[in-house]
CSV table of C-alpha atoms and ligand atoms in Angstrom, one decimal:
chain,number,residue,atom,x,y,z
A,19,UNK,CA,-9.5,16.5,22.0
A,20,UNK,CA,-8.2,15.7,18.5
A,21,UNK,CA,-10.7,15.5,15.7
A,22,UNK,CA,-11.3,12.1,14.1
A,23,UNK,CA,-9.9,11.4,10.7
A,24,UNK,CA,-11.3,8.4,8.9
A,25,UNK,CA,-10.8,7.0,5.5
A,26,UNK,CA,-10.6,3.7,3.7
A,27,UNK,CA,-10.1,1.9,0.4
A,28,UNK,CA,-11.8,-0.9,-1.4
A,29,UNK,CA,-9.6,-4.0,-1.5
A,30,UNK,CA,-10.0,-5.0,-5.1
A,31,UNK,CA,-6.3,-4.8,-6.0
A,32,UNK,CA,-3.2,-3.0,-4.8
A,33,UNK,CA,-3.0,0.7,-4.3
A,34,UNK,CA,-1.3,3.0,-6.9
A,35,UNK,CA,0.2,6.4,-7.4
A,36,UNK,CA,-3.3,7.9,-7.7
A,37,UNK,CA,-4.1,6.8,-4.2
A,38,UNK,CA,-0.8,8.1,-3.0
A,39,UNK,CA,-1.2,11.7,-4.1
A,40,UNK,CA,-5.0,11.7,-3.7
A,41,UNK,CA,-5.1,10.5,-0.1
A,42,UNK,CA,-2.3,8.4,1.3
A,43,UNK,CA,0.2,11.3,1.6
A,44,UNK,CA,-2.4,13.3,3.5
A,45,UNK,CA,-3.0,10.4,5.9
A,46,UNK,CA,0.6,10.0,6.7
A,47,UNK,CA,1.1,13.7,7.2
A,48,UNK,CA,-2.0,14.1,9.4
A,49,UNK,CA,-1.8,11.0,11.6
A,50,UNK,CA,-0.1,12.9,14.3
A,51,UNK,CA,-2.6,15.7,14.3
A,52,UNK,CA,-5.9,13.7,14.2
A,53,UNK,CA,-7.1,10.5,15.8
A,54,UNK,CA,-6.9,8.4,12.7
A,55,UNK,CA,-9.0,5.5,11.6
A,56,UNK,CA,-8.0,3.8,8.4
A,57,UNK,CA,-9.8,0.8,7.1
A,58,UNK,CA,-10.1,-1.7,4.3
A,59,UNK,CA,-13.7,-1.7,3.0
A,60,UNK,CA,-14.0,-5.4,2.1
A,61,UNK,CA,-17.8,-5.3,2.5
A,62,UNK,CA,-18.0,-2.5,0.0
A,63,UNK,CA,-15.5,-4.3,-2.4
A,64,UNK,CA,-17.9,-7.2,-2.4
A,65,UNK,CA,-20.7,-5.1,-3.8
A,66,UNK,CA,-19.0,-5.3,-7.3
A,67,UNK,CA,-16.8,-8.3,-6.6
A,68,UNK,CA,-19.2,-10.7,-5.0
A,69,UNK,CA,-18.3,-13.4,-7.5
A,70,UNK,CA,-14.6,-13.0,-6.7
A,71,UNK,CA,-14.2,-13.1,-2.9
A,72,UNK,CA,-10.7,-14.4,-3.1
A,73,UNK,CA,-9.5,-11.2,-4.8
A,74,UNK,CA,-11.1,-9.2,-2.0
A,75,UNK,CA,-9.5,-11.3,0.7
A,76,UNK,CA,-6.1,-11.2,-0.8
A,77,UNK,CA,-6.3,-7.5,-1.5
A,78,UNK,CA,-7.2,-6.8,2.2
A,79,UNK,CA,-3.7,-8.0,3.0
A,80,UNK,CA,-2.1,-6.2,0.1
A,81,UNK,CA,-3.8,-2.9,0.9
A,82,UNK,CA,-2.8,-2.9,4.6
A,83,UNK,CA,0.7,-3.7,3.4
A,84,UNK,CA,0.5,-0.6,1.2
A,85,UNK,CA,-0.6,1.5,4.2
A,86,UNK,CA,2.3,0.3,6.3
A,87,UNK,CA,4.8,0.7,3.5
A,88,UNK,CA,3.9,4.3,2.8
A,89,UNK,CA,4.4,5.2,6.5
A,90,UNK,CA,1.0,4.9,8.2
A,91,UNK,CA,2.1,4.1,11.7
A,92,UNK,CA,0.0,1.3,13.4
A,93,UNK,CA,1.0,2.6,16.8
A,94,UNK,CA,-0.7,5.9,16.0
A,95,UNK,CA,-3.5,5.1,13.5
A,96,UNK,CA,-6.1,2.4,14.0
A,97,UNK,CA,-6.0,0.2,11.0
A,98,UNK,CA,-9.0,-2.2,10.6
A,99,UNK,CA,-11.2,-4.4,8.3
A,100,UNK,CA,-14.7,-3.2,7.6
A,101,UNK,CA,-16.3,-6.7,7.8
A,102,UNK,CA,-15.0,-7.2,11.3
A,103,UNK,CA,-17.3,-4.4,12.5
A,104,UNK,CA,-20.8,-5.7,12.1
A,105,UNK,CA,-22.2,-2.6,13.7
A,106,UNK,CA,-21.6,-0.8,10.4
A,107,UNK,CA,-24.0,-3.1,8.6
A,108,UNK,CA,-26.7,-2.5,11.2
A,109,UNK,CA,-26.3,1.3,10.9
A,110,UNK,CA,-26.5,0.9,7.1
A,111,UNK,CA,-30.0,-0.7,7.5
A,112,UNK,CA,-31.3,2.2,9.5
A,113,UNK,CA,-29.8,4.8,7.1
A,114,UNK,CA,-31.4,3.0,4.1
A,115,UNK,CA,-34.8,4.5,5.2
A,116,UNK,CA,-33.4,8.0,4.9
A,117,UNK,CA,-32.4,7.8,1.2
A,118,UNK,CA,-34.5,7.5,-1.8
A,119,UNK,CA,-33.8,5.2,-4.6
A,120,UNK,CA,-33.7,8.0,-7.1
A,121,UNK,CA,-31.1,9.9,-5.0
A,122,UNK,CA,-28.8,6.9,-5.1
A,123,UNK,CA,-29.2,6.7,-8.9
A,124,UNK,CA,-28.3,10.4,-9.2
A,125,UNK,CA,-25.1,10.0,-7.2
A,126,UNK,CA,-22.4,11.0,-9.8
A,127,UNK,CA,-19.8,8.5,-8.5
A,128,UNK,CA,-22.2,5.6,-8.7
A,129,UNK,CA,-23.3,6.8,-12.2
A,130,UNK,CA,-19.8,6.9,-13.5
A,131,UNK,CA,-18.9,3.5,-12.0
A,132,UNK,CA,-22.0,1.9,-13.5
A,133,UNK,CA,-20.9,3.1,-17.0
A,134,UNK,CA,-17.3,2.1,-16.4
A,135,UNK,CA,-18.2,-1.4,-15.3
A,136,UNK,CA,-20.9,-1.8,-18.0
A,137,UNK,CA,-23.6,-2.3,-15.4
A,138,UNK,CA,-26.1,0.3,-16.4
A,139,UNK,CA,-28.7,-2.2,-17.5
A,140,UNK,CA,-28.4,-4.5,-14.5
A,141,UNK,CA,-26.9,-3.8,-11.1
A,142,UNK,CA,-27.5,-5.2,-7.7
A,143,UNK,CA,-29.3,-3.5,-4.9
A,144,UNK,CA,-26.1,-4.0,-2.8
A,145,UNK,CA,-24.0,-2.0,-5.3
A,146,UNK,CA,-26.6,0.8,-5.5
A,147,UNK,CA,-26.6,1.1,-1.7
A,148,UNK,CA,-22.9,1.3,-1.1
A,149,UNK,CA,-22.9,5.0,-0.5
A,150,UNK,CA,-25.3,4.4,2.4
A,151,UNK,CA,-22.8,1.8,3.7
A,152,UNK,CA,-20.1,4.4,3.4
A,153,UNK,CA,-22.1,6.9,5.5
A,154,UNK,CA,-22.2,4.1,8.1
A,155,UNK,CA,-18.4,3.7,7.9
A,156,UNK,CA,-17.9,7.3,8.5
A,157,UNK,CA,-20.5,7.9,11.3
A,158,UNK,CA,-19.7,4.6,13.1
A,159,UNK,CA,-16.4,6.1,14.4
A,160,UNK,CA,-17.7,9.7,14.2
A,161,UNK,CA,-15.3,10.6,11.4
A,162,UNK,CA,-15.0,14.3,10.7
A,163,UNK,CA,-12.0,14.7,8.4
A,164,UNK,CA,-12.1,12.4,5.4
A,165,UNK,CA,-9.0,12.3,3.2
A,166,UNK,CA,-10.1,11.0,-0.2
A,167,UNK,CA,-9.6,11.5,-4.0
A,168,UNK,CA,-11.8,13.9,-5.8
A,169,UNK,CA,-14.2,11.2,-7.1
A,170,UNK,CA,-15.3,10.6,-3.5
A,171,UNK,CA,-16.7,14.0,-2.9
A,172,UNK,CA,-20.3,13.0,-3.8
A,173,UNK,CA,-20.1,10.3,-1.1
A,174,UNK,CA,-19.3,12.8,1.5
A,175,UNK,CA,-22.2,15.0,0.4
A,176,UNK,CA,-24.5,12.0,0.5
A,177,UNK,CA,-23.2,11.1,4.0
A,178,UNK,CA,-24.0,14.6,5.3
A,179,UNK,CA,-27.5,14.5,3.8
A,180,UNK,CA,-28.1,11.3,5.8
A,181,UNK,CA,-26.6,12.8,8.9
A,182,UNK,CA,-28.8,15.9,8.7
A,183,UNK,CA,-32.0,13.8,7.9
A,184,UNK,CA,-31.2,11.5,10.8
A,185,UNK,CA,-30.7,14.3,13.2
A,186,UNK,CA,-33.8,16.1,12.1
A,187,UNK,CA,-36.0,13.0,12.7
A,188,UNK,CA,-34.3,11.4,15.7
A,189,UNK,CA,-32.6,14.2,17.5
A,190,UNK,CA,-30.2,17.1,16.8
A,191,UNK,CA,-26.5,16.4,17.4
A,192,UNK,CA,-26.6,12.7,17.4
A,193,UNK,CA,-24.6,12.1,14.3
A,194,UNK,CA,-21.8,14.4,13.2
A,195,UNK,CA,-21.2,15.9,9.7
A,196,UNK,CA,-17.9,15.4,8.0
A,197,UNK,CA,-15.8,17.1,5.4
A,198,UNK,CA,-13.7,15.7,2.5
A,199,UNK,CA,-10.0,16.5,2.4
A,200,UNK,CA,-8.8,16.2,-1.2
A,201,UNK,CA,-5.1,15.5,-1.7
A,202,UNK,CA,-2.5,17.5,-3.5
A,203,UNK,CA,-3.8,16.0,-6.7
A,204,UNK,CA,-7.4,15.1,-6.6
A,205,UNK,CA,-7.2,13.1,-9.9
A,206,UNK,CA,-4.1,11.6,-11.3
A,207,UNK,CA,-4.4,10.7,-15.1
A,208,UNK,CA,-3.8,7.2,-16.2
A,209,UNK,CA,-0.5,6.4,-18.0
A,210,UNK,CA,-2.4,5.9,-21.3
A,211,UNK,CA,-4.0,9.3,-21.2
A,212,UNK,CA,-7.5,7.8,-21.0
A,213,UNK,CA,-9.2,9.2,-17.9
A,214,UNK,CA,-7.9,8.7,-14.3
A,215,UNK,CA,-5.4,6.2,-13.1
A,216,UNK,CA,-7.3,3.1,-12.1
A,217,UNK,CA,-6.7,-0.5,-11.5
A,218,UNK,CA,-9.7,-1.5,-13.6
A,219,UNK,CA,-8.5,0.5,-16.6
A,220,UNK,CA,-5.0,-1.1,-16.1
A,221,UNK,CA,-3.3,2.3,-16.5
A,222,UNK,CA,-1.8,2.8,-13.1
A,223,UNK,CA,1.6,2.5,-11.5
A,224,UNK,CA,1.3,0.5,-8.3
A,225,UNK,CA,3.2,1.3,-5.2
A,226,UNK,CA,4.4,-2.2,-5.1
A,227,UNK,CA,5.5,-2.4,-8.8
A,228,UNK,CA,9.1,-3.6,-9.3
A,229,UNK,CA,11.6,-1.2,-10.8
A,230,UNK,CA,11.5,-2.9,-14.3
A,231,UNK,CA,7.7,-2.7,-14.4
A,232,UNK,CA,7.8,1.0,-13.5
A,233,UNK,CA,10.3,1.6,-16.2
A,234,UNK,CA,8.2,-0.2,-18.8
A,235,UNK,CA,5.1,1.7,-17.7
A,236,UNK,CA,6.9,5.1,-17.9
A,237,UNK,CA,8.4,4.3,-21.3
A,238,UNK,CA,5.0,3.3,-22.6
A,239,UNK,CA,3.4,6.5,-21.3
A,240,UNK,CA,1.2,8.6,-23.6
A,241,UNK,CA,3.0,11.8,-24.7
A,242,UNK,CA,2.3,13.8,-27.9
A,243,UNK,CA,1.5,11.5,-30.8
A,244,UNK,CA,2.6,14.2,-33.2
A,245,UNK,CA,6.1,14.5,-31.6
A,246,UNK,CA,7.8,12.0,-33.9
A,247,UNK,CA,11.3,13.3,-34.3
A,248,UNK,CA,13.3,14.8,-31.4
A,249,UNK,CA,13.6,18.0,-33.3
A,250,UNK,CA,9.8,18.3,-33.7
A,251,UNK,CA,8.0,20.8,-31.5
A,252,UNK,CA,6.0,18.9,-28.9
A,253,UNK,CA,2.8,19.5,-26.9
A,254,UNK,CA,2.9,19.7,-23.1
A,255,UNK,CA,-0.8,19.9,-22.5
A,256,UNK,CA,-2.4,16.4,-22.4
A,257,UNK,CA,1.2,14.9,-22.3
A,258,UNK,CA,1.1,12.4,-19.4
A,259,UNK,CA,4.8,12.5,-18.8
A,260,UNK,CA,4.6,16.2,-18.1
A,261,UNK,CA,1.4,15.7,-16.0
A,262,UNK,CA,3.4,13.3,-13.9
A,263,UNK,CA,6.5,15.5,-13.7
A,264,UNK,CA,4.3,18.3,-12.4
A,265,UNK,CA,3.2,16.0,-9.6
A,266,UNK,CA,6.3,14.0,-8.8
A,267,UNK,CA,9.3,16.0,-9.8
A,268,UNK,CA,10.7,18.1,-7.0
A,269,UNK,CA,12.5,20.8,-9.0
A,270,UNK,CA,9.8,23.0,-10.5
A,271,UNK,CA,12.2,25.3,-12.3
A,272,UNK,CA,13.7,22.3,-14.1
A,273,UNK,CA,10.2,21.2,-15.3
A,274,UNK,CA,9.6,24.7,-16.7
A,275,UNK,CA,12.8,24.7,-18.7
A,276,UNK,CA,12.1,21.1,-19.9
A,277,UNK,CA,8.6,22.2,-21.0
A,278,UNK,CA,10.1,25.1,-23.0
A,279,UNK,CA,12.6,22.9,-24.8
A,280,UNK,CA,10.0,20.3,-25.5
A,281,UNK,CA,7.7,22.9,-27.0
A,282,UNK,CA,10.5,24.4,-29.0
A,283,UNK,CA,11.7,21.1,-30.3
A,284,UNK,CA,14.9,19.3,-29.6
A,285,UNK,CA,14.0,17.4,-26.4
A,286,UNK,CA,13.1,13.7,-26.9
A,287,UNK,CA,10.5,11.6,-25.2
A,288,UNK,CA,13.2,9.2,-24.0
A,289,UNK,CA,14.9,12.0,-22.1
A,290,UNK,CA,11.8,13.2,-20.3
A,291,UNK,CA,10.8,9.7,-19.6
A,292,UNK,CA,14.2,8.9,-18.0
A,293,UNK,CA,13.8,12.0,-15.8
A,294,UNK,CA,10.3,11.0,-14.7
A,295,UNK,CA,11.5,7.4,-14.0
A,296,UNK,CA,14.2,8.7,-11.6
A,297,UNK,CA,11.7,11.0,-9.8
A,298,UNK,CA,9.3,8.1,-9.4
A,299,UNK,CA,12.0,5.7,-8.2
A,300,UNK,CA,13.0,8.2,-5.6
A,301,UNK,CA,9.5,7.9,-4.1
A,302,UNK,CA,8.8,4.3,-4.8
A,303,UNK,CA,12.1,2.6,-4.0
A,304,UNK,CA,11.8,3.2,-0.2
A,305,UNK,CA,8.2,2.2,-0.2
A,306,UNK,CA,9.1,-1.0,-2.0
A,307,UNK,CA,12.0,-1.7,0.3
A,308,UNK,CA,9.9,-1.2,3.4
A,309,UNK,CA,7.2,-3.5,2.1
A,310,UNK,CA,9.8,-6.3,1.9
A,311,UNK,CA,10.4,-6.1,5.7
A,312,UNK,CA,6.8,-6.6,6.8
A,313,UNK,CA,5.5,-10.1,7.4
A,314,UNK,CA,2.0,-11.3,6.8
A,315,UNK,CA,1.5,-12.2,10.4
A,316,UNK,CA,2.4,-8.7,11.4
A,317,UNK,CA,-0.2,-7.3,9.0
A,318,UNK,CA,-2.9,-9.5,10.2
A,319,UNK,CA,-2.1,-8.8,13.8
A,320,UNK,CA,-2.3,-5.1,13.3
A,321,UNK,CA,-5.6,-5.5,11.4
A,322,UNK,CA,-7.3,-7.7,14.0
A,323,UNK,CA,-6.2,-5.6,17.0
A,324,UNK,CA,-7.3,-2.4,15.1
A,325,UNK,CA,-10.6,-4.0,14.3
A,326,UNK,CA,-11.3,-4.7,18.0
A,327,UNK,CA,-10.6,-1.1,18.9
A,328,UNK,CA,-12.7,0.3,16.1
A,329,UNK,CA,-15.5,-2.1,17.0
A,330,UNK,CA,-15.7,-0.7,20.5
A,331,UNK,CA,-16.2,2.8,19.1
A,332,UNK,CA,-18.8,1.6,16.6
A,333,UNK,CA,-20.7,-0.1,19.4
A,334,UNK,CA,-21.1,3.1,21.3
A,335,UNK,CA,-22.4,4.8,18.2
A,336,UNK,CA,-24.8,2.0,17.5
A,337,UNK,CA,-26.2,2.2,21.0
A,338,UNK,CA,-26.8,5.9,20.6
A,339,UNK,CA,-28.5,5.4,17.3
A,340,UNK,CA,-30.8,2.6,18.6
A,341,UNK,CA,-31.7,4.7,21.6
A,342,UNK,CA,-32.5,7.7,19.4
A,343,UNK,CA,-34.7,5.7,17.1
A,344,UNK,CA,-36.4,4.2,20.1
A,345,UNK,CA,-35.5,0.5,19.6
A,346,UNK,CA,-33.8,0.0,23.0
A,347,UNK,CA,-35.9,-2.5,25.0
A,348,UNK,CA,-33.8,-3.2,28.0
B,426,LIG,N1,-15.4,4.3,-1.7
B,426,LIG,C1,-14.0,4.4,-1.3
B,426,LIG,C2,-13.1,4.0,-2.5
B,426,LIG,O1,-13.7,3.5,-3.5
B,426,LIG,C3,-13.6,3.5,-0.1
B,426,LIG,C4,-14.4,3.9,1.1
B,426,LIG,C5,-15.3,3.1,1.7
B,426,LIG,C6,-14.3,5.0,1.9
B,426,LIG,N2,-15.8,3.7,2.9
B,426,LIG,C7,-15.2,4.9,3.0
B,426,LIG,C8,-13.6,6.2,1.8
B,426,LIG,C9,-15.4,5.9,4.0
B,426,LIG,C10,-13.7,7.2,2.8
B,426,LIG,C11,-14.6,7.0,3.9
B,426,LIG,O2,-12.0,4.3,-2.5
């Protein structure tokens, strides 16, 4: 039997190139090899967007549209919405007993997010506990292979700690451990050169961006601030245009020779940006076109059918978990 692949995204905006190279490409490539479950984590998105439920709801639709546009095939992969599987919430409650408060506060991803969102002084219990909810996402469908970006590695470790603790207390082999599968590029830098590409930092190129927007973003990219005249020698390290060319430009030899000319002097930012723009358009044009052919009704149909299927699987897991804990009365 094929192993189970599971992964998801928070619907708090559309997906961008960081998601594409971090995880989406892997999902598309592996959907034929593994039994795939791909979901939109709206319950998790509410943990830091609880005052903005409309953003979450609209993004559920947009993110599934992103999935379909990049080539996740709904006839092969099960696509679903987290909130439609209430069994995940019940599992979360049982797992909460297996994790200490201080362990959650030490989770590096949570720590970074609290700083980024300015929440260090005051954050909700719901937010702090989202890694536990994520362990429930994974174990509900017995996910083993988890394609994610590098920043999610601590979540996988935390999930496996919960799994081991659960099994030690309630019975070996009941829950399965999982492993992260980090994409070709675990961490894509933002176009402004400040940290990773992220929607909250507004420094990402979205899969659904129109051609003109992509062009504007590429031409506004951070390069080498000391490369003023075309004839000046330029720096390649820390230069975001080259970081993106390394990831998205097919011809590696051409990149090497571009880098050499840039370092020597004589190659302008406009030229390297034009080359990058064409490479990105090669990838993003077909994604954008496919997006236009998909209707909202189709998206919702896929998501609701997928949710029914995922729910059946989660129900089986929940029954096993309840029985193992000893709270089955009939
Ligand atoms: N935390 C992930 C993100 O921010 C989304 C997510 C929720 C997830 N549950 C998951 C990813 C389970 C992998 C497995 O992108």
